[in-house]
Tab-separated table of C-alpha atoms in Angstrom:
chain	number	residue	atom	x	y	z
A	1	UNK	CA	20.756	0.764	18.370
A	2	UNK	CA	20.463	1.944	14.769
A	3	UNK	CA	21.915	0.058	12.007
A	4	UNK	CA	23.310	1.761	8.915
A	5	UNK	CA	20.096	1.228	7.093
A	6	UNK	CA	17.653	3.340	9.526
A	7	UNK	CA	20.696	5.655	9.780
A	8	UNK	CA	20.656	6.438	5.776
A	9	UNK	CA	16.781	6.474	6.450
A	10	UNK	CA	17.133	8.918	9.454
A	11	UNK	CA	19.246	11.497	7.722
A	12	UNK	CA	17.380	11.370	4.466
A	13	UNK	CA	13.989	11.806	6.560
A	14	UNK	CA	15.513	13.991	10.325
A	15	UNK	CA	12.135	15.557	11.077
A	16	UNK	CA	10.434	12.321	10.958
A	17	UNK	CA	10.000	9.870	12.849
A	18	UNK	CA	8.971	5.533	13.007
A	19	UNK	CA	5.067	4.618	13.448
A	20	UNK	CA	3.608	1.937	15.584
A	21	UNK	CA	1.790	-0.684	13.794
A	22	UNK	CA	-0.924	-3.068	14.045
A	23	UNK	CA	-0.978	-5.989	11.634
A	24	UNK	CA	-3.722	-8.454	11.419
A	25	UNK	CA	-2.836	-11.280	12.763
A	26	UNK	CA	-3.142	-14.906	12.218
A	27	UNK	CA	-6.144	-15.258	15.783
A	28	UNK	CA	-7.551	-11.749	14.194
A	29	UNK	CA	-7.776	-13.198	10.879
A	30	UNK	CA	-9.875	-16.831	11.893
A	31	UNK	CA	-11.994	-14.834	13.865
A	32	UNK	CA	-13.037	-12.590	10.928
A	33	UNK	CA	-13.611	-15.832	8.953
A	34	UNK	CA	-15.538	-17.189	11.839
A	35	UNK	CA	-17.568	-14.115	12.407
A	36	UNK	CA	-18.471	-13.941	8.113
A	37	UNK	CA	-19.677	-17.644	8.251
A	38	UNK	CA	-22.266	-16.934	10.863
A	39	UNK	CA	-20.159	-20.166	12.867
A	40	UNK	CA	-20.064	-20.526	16.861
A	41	UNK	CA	-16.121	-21.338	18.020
A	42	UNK	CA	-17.777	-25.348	18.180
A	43	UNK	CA	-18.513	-25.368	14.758
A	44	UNK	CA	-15.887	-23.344	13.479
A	45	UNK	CA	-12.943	-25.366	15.194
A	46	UNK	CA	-14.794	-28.877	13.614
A	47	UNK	CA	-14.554	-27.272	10.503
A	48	UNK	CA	-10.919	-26.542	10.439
A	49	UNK	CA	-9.881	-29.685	12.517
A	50	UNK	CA	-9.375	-28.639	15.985
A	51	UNK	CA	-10.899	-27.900	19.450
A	52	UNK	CA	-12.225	-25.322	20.617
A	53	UNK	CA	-10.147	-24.734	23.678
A	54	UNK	CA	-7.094	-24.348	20.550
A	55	UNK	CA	-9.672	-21.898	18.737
A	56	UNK	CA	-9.886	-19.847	21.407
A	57	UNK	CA	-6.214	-19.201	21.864
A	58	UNK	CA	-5.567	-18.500	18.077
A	59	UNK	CA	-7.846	-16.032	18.282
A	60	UNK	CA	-6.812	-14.510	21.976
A	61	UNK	CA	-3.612	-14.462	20.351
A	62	UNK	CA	-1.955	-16.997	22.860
A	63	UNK	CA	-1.132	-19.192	20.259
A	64	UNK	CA	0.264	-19.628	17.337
A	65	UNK	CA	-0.031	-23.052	14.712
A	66	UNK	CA	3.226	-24.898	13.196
A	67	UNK	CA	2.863	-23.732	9.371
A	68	UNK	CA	1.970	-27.562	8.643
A	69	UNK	CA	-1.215	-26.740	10.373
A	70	UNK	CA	-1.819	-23.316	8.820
A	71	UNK	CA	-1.897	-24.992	5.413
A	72	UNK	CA	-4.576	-27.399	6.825
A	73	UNK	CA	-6.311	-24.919	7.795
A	74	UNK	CA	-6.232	-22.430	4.873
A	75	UNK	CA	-7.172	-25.946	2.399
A	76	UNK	CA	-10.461	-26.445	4.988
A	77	UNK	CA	-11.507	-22.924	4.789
A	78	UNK	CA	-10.224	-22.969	0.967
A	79	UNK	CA	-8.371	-19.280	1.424
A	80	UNK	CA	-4.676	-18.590	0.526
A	81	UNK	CA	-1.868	-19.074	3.366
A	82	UNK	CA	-0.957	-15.934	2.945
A	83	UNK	CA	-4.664	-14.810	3.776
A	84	UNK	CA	-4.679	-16.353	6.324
A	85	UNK	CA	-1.755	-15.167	7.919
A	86	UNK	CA	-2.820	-11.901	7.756
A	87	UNK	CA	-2.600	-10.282	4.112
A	88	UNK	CA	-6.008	-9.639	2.274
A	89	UNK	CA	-7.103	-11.378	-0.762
A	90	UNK	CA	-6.033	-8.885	-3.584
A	91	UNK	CA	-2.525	-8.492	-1.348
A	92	UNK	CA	-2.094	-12.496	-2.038
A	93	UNK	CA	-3.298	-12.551	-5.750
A	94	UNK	CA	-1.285	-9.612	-6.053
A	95	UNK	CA	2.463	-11.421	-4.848
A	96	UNK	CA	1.681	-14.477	-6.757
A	97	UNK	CA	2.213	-12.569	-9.871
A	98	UNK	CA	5.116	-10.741	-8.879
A	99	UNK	CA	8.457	-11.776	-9.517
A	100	UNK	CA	11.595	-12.038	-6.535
A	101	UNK	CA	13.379	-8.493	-6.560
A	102	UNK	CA	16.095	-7.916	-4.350
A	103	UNK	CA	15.458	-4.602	-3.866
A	104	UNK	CA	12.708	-3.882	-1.464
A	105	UNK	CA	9.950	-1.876	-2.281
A	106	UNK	CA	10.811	1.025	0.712
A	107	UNK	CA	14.243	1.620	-1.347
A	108	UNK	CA	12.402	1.837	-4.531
A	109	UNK	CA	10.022	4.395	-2.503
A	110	UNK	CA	12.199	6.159	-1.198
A	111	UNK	CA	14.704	6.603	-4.794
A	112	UNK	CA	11.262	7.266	-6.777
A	113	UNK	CA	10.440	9.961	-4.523
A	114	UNK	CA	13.732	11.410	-4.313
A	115	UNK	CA	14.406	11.361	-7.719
A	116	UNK	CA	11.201	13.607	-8.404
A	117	UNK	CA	11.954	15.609	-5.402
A	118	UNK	CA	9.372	15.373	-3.171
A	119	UNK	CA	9.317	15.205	0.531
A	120	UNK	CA	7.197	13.621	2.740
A	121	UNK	CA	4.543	16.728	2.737
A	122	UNK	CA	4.694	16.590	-1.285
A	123	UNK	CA	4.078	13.014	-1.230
A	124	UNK	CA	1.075	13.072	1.069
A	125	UNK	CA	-0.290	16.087	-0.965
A	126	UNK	CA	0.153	14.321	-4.356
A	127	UNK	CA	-0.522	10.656	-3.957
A	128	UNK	CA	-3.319	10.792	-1.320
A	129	UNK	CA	-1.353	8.784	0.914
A	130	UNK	CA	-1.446	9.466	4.578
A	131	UNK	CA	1.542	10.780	6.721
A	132	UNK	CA	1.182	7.452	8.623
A	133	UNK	CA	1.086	5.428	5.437
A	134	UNK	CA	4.303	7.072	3.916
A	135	UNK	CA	6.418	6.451	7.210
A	136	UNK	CA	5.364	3.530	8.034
A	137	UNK	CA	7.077	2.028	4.319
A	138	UNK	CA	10.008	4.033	4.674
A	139	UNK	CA	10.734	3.476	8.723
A	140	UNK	CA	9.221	0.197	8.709
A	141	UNK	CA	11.275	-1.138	5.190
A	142	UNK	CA	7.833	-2.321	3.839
A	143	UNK	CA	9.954	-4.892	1.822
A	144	UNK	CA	7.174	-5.798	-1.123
A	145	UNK	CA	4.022	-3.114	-1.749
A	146	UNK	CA	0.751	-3.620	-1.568
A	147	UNK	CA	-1.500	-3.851	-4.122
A	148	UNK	CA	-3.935	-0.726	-3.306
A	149	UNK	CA	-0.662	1.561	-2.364
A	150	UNK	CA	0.850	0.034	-5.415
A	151	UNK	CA	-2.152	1.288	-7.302
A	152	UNK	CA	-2.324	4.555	-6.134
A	153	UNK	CA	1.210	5.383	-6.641
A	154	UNK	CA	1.121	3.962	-10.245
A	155	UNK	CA	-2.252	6.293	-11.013
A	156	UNK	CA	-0.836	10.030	-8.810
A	157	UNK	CA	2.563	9.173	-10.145
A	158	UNK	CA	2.239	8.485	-12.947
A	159	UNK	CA	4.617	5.517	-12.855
A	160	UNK	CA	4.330	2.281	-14.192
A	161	UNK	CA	2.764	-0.864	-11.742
A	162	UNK	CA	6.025	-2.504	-12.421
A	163	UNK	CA	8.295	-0.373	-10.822
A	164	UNK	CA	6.924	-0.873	-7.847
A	165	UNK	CA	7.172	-4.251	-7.843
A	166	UNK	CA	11.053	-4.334	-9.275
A	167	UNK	CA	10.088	-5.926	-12.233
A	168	UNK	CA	11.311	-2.679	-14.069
A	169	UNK	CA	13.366	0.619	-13.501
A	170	UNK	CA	12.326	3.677	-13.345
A	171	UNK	CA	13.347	5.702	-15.717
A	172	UNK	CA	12.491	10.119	-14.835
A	173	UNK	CA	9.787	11.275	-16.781
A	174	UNK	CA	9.478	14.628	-18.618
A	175	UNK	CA	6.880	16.138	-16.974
A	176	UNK	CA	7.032	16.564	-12.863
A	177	UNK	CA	4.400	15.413	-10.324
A	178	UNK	CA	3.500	18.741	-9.885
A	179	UNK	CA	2.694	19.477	-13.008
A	180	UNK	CA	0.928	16.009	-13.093
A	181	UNK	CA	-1.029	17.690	-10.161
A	182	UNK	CA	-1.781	20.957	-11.700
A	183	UNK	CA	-3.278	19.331	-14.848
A	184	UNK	CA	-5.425	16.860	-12.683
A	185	UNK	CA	-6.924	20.153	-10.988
A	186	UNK	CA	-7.126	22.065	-14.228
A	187	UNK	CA	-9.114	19.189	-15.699
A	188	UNK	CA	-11.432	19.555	-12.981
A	189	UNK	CA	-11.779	23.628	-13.169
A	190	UNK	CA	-14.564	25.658	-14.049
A	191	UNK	CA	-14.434	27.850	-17.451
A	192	UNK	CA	-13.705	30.835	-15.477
A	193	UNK	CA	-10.947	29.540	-12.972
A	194	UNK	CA	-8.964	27.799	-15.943
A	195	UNK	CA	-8.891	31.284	-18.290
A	196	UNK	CA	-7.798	32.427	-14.771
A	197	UNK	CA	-4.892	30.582	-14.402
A	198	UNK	CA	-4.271	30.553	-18.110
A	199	UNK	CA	-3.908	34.596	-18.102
A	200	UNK	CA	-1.754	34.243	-14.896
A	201	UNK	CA	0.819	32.066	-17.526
A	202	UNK	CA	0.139	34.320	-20.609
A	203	UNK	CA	-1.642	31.974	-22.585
A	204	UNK	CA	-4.628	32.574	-24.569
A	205	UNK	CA	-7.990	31.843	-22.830
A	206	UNK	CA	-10.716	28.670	-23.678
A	207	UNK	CA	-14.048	29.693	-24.760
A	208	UNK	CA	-16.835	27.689	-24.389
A	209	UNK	CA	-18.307	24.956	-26.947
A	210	UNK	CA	-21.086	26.002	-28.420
A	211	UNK	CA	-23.299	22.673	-28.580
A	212	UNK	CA	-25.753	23.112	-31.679
């Protein structure tokens, strides 16, 4: 049964639908330690402090540590908790330096996107995201962003790191994403295509430098 949250999201998004995810998980992420140290399960589970019958399930996914043990683990392998449990390394540097909002990043999304009118399609189109990517933070309530998403929103949007963290509002800028997208393209134009579309908005065309 819906609650009034995925309702609001449902009517704001009806020709959309959730996504199934994946995440790495805590077995998935000892194993990739494991497998990068060159380390049988033997030497691996001496390393962290336990057998290898325990290994074995973390990383079959039939088990899962008390959080006590998780930080002995992380300090042994000297990675982050948070690592460990799944996020990468730039994800964890990237949450120590943000600060508590209690607005979650999918309503910050979703408002952002809204406010500069664009739908999912425009979003995709403009940002580079995938289709996949943008549903899964809006049906999924990605509560904080991460850092590469984060990145490329700041860059394609043209809006400031901070927002997406809540650290700061956003406040509508003057010129639309569109037009953000147009000039990214024109930048990239040849002579000929930009005089094109210059003549197409009655402006006067570029000539060519003349290096000396």
């Amino acid at each position: 049964m819906m609650d009034n949250e995925a309702k609001r999201i449902q009517e704001l998004y009806p020709e959309y639908s959730d996504v199934e995810l994946k995440p790495t998980s805590f077995g998935e992420r000892l194993r990739q330690i494991r497998k990068e140290m060159g380390e049988t399960q033997d030497e691996f589970a001496t390393r962290i402090g336990t057998s290898k019958q325990v290994l074995s399930r973390y990383e079959g996914g039939q088990r899962i540590p008390k959080i006590s043990l998780v930080e002995s683990y992380a300090k042994a392998l000297n990675v982050s908790v948070d690592y460990l449990m799944g996020e990468s390394q730039q994800e964890s540097a990237f949450d120590s330096i943000c600060t508590q909002s209690d607005k979650p990043f999918y309503k910050i999304f979703i408002d952002v996107t809204m406010e500069m009118g664009l739908l999912i399609p425009d979003i995709v189109r403009i940002t580079g995201l995938t289709d996949r990517q943008v549903r899964t933070i809006i049906f999924r309530r990605m509560k904080e962003a991460p850092l590469p998403i984060a990145l490329q929103l700041s860059k394609t949007l043209d809006v400031p790191l901070e927002v997406w963290t809540g650290n700061e509002s956003y406040k509508v800028g003057e010129i639309s994403p569109e037009a953000k997208e147009v000039a990214r393209a024109y930048d990239k134009a040849s002579l000929k295509d930009k005089n094109t579309a210059r003549l197409a908005l009655d402006l006067e065309p570029v000539r060519e430098e003349k290096r000396e």
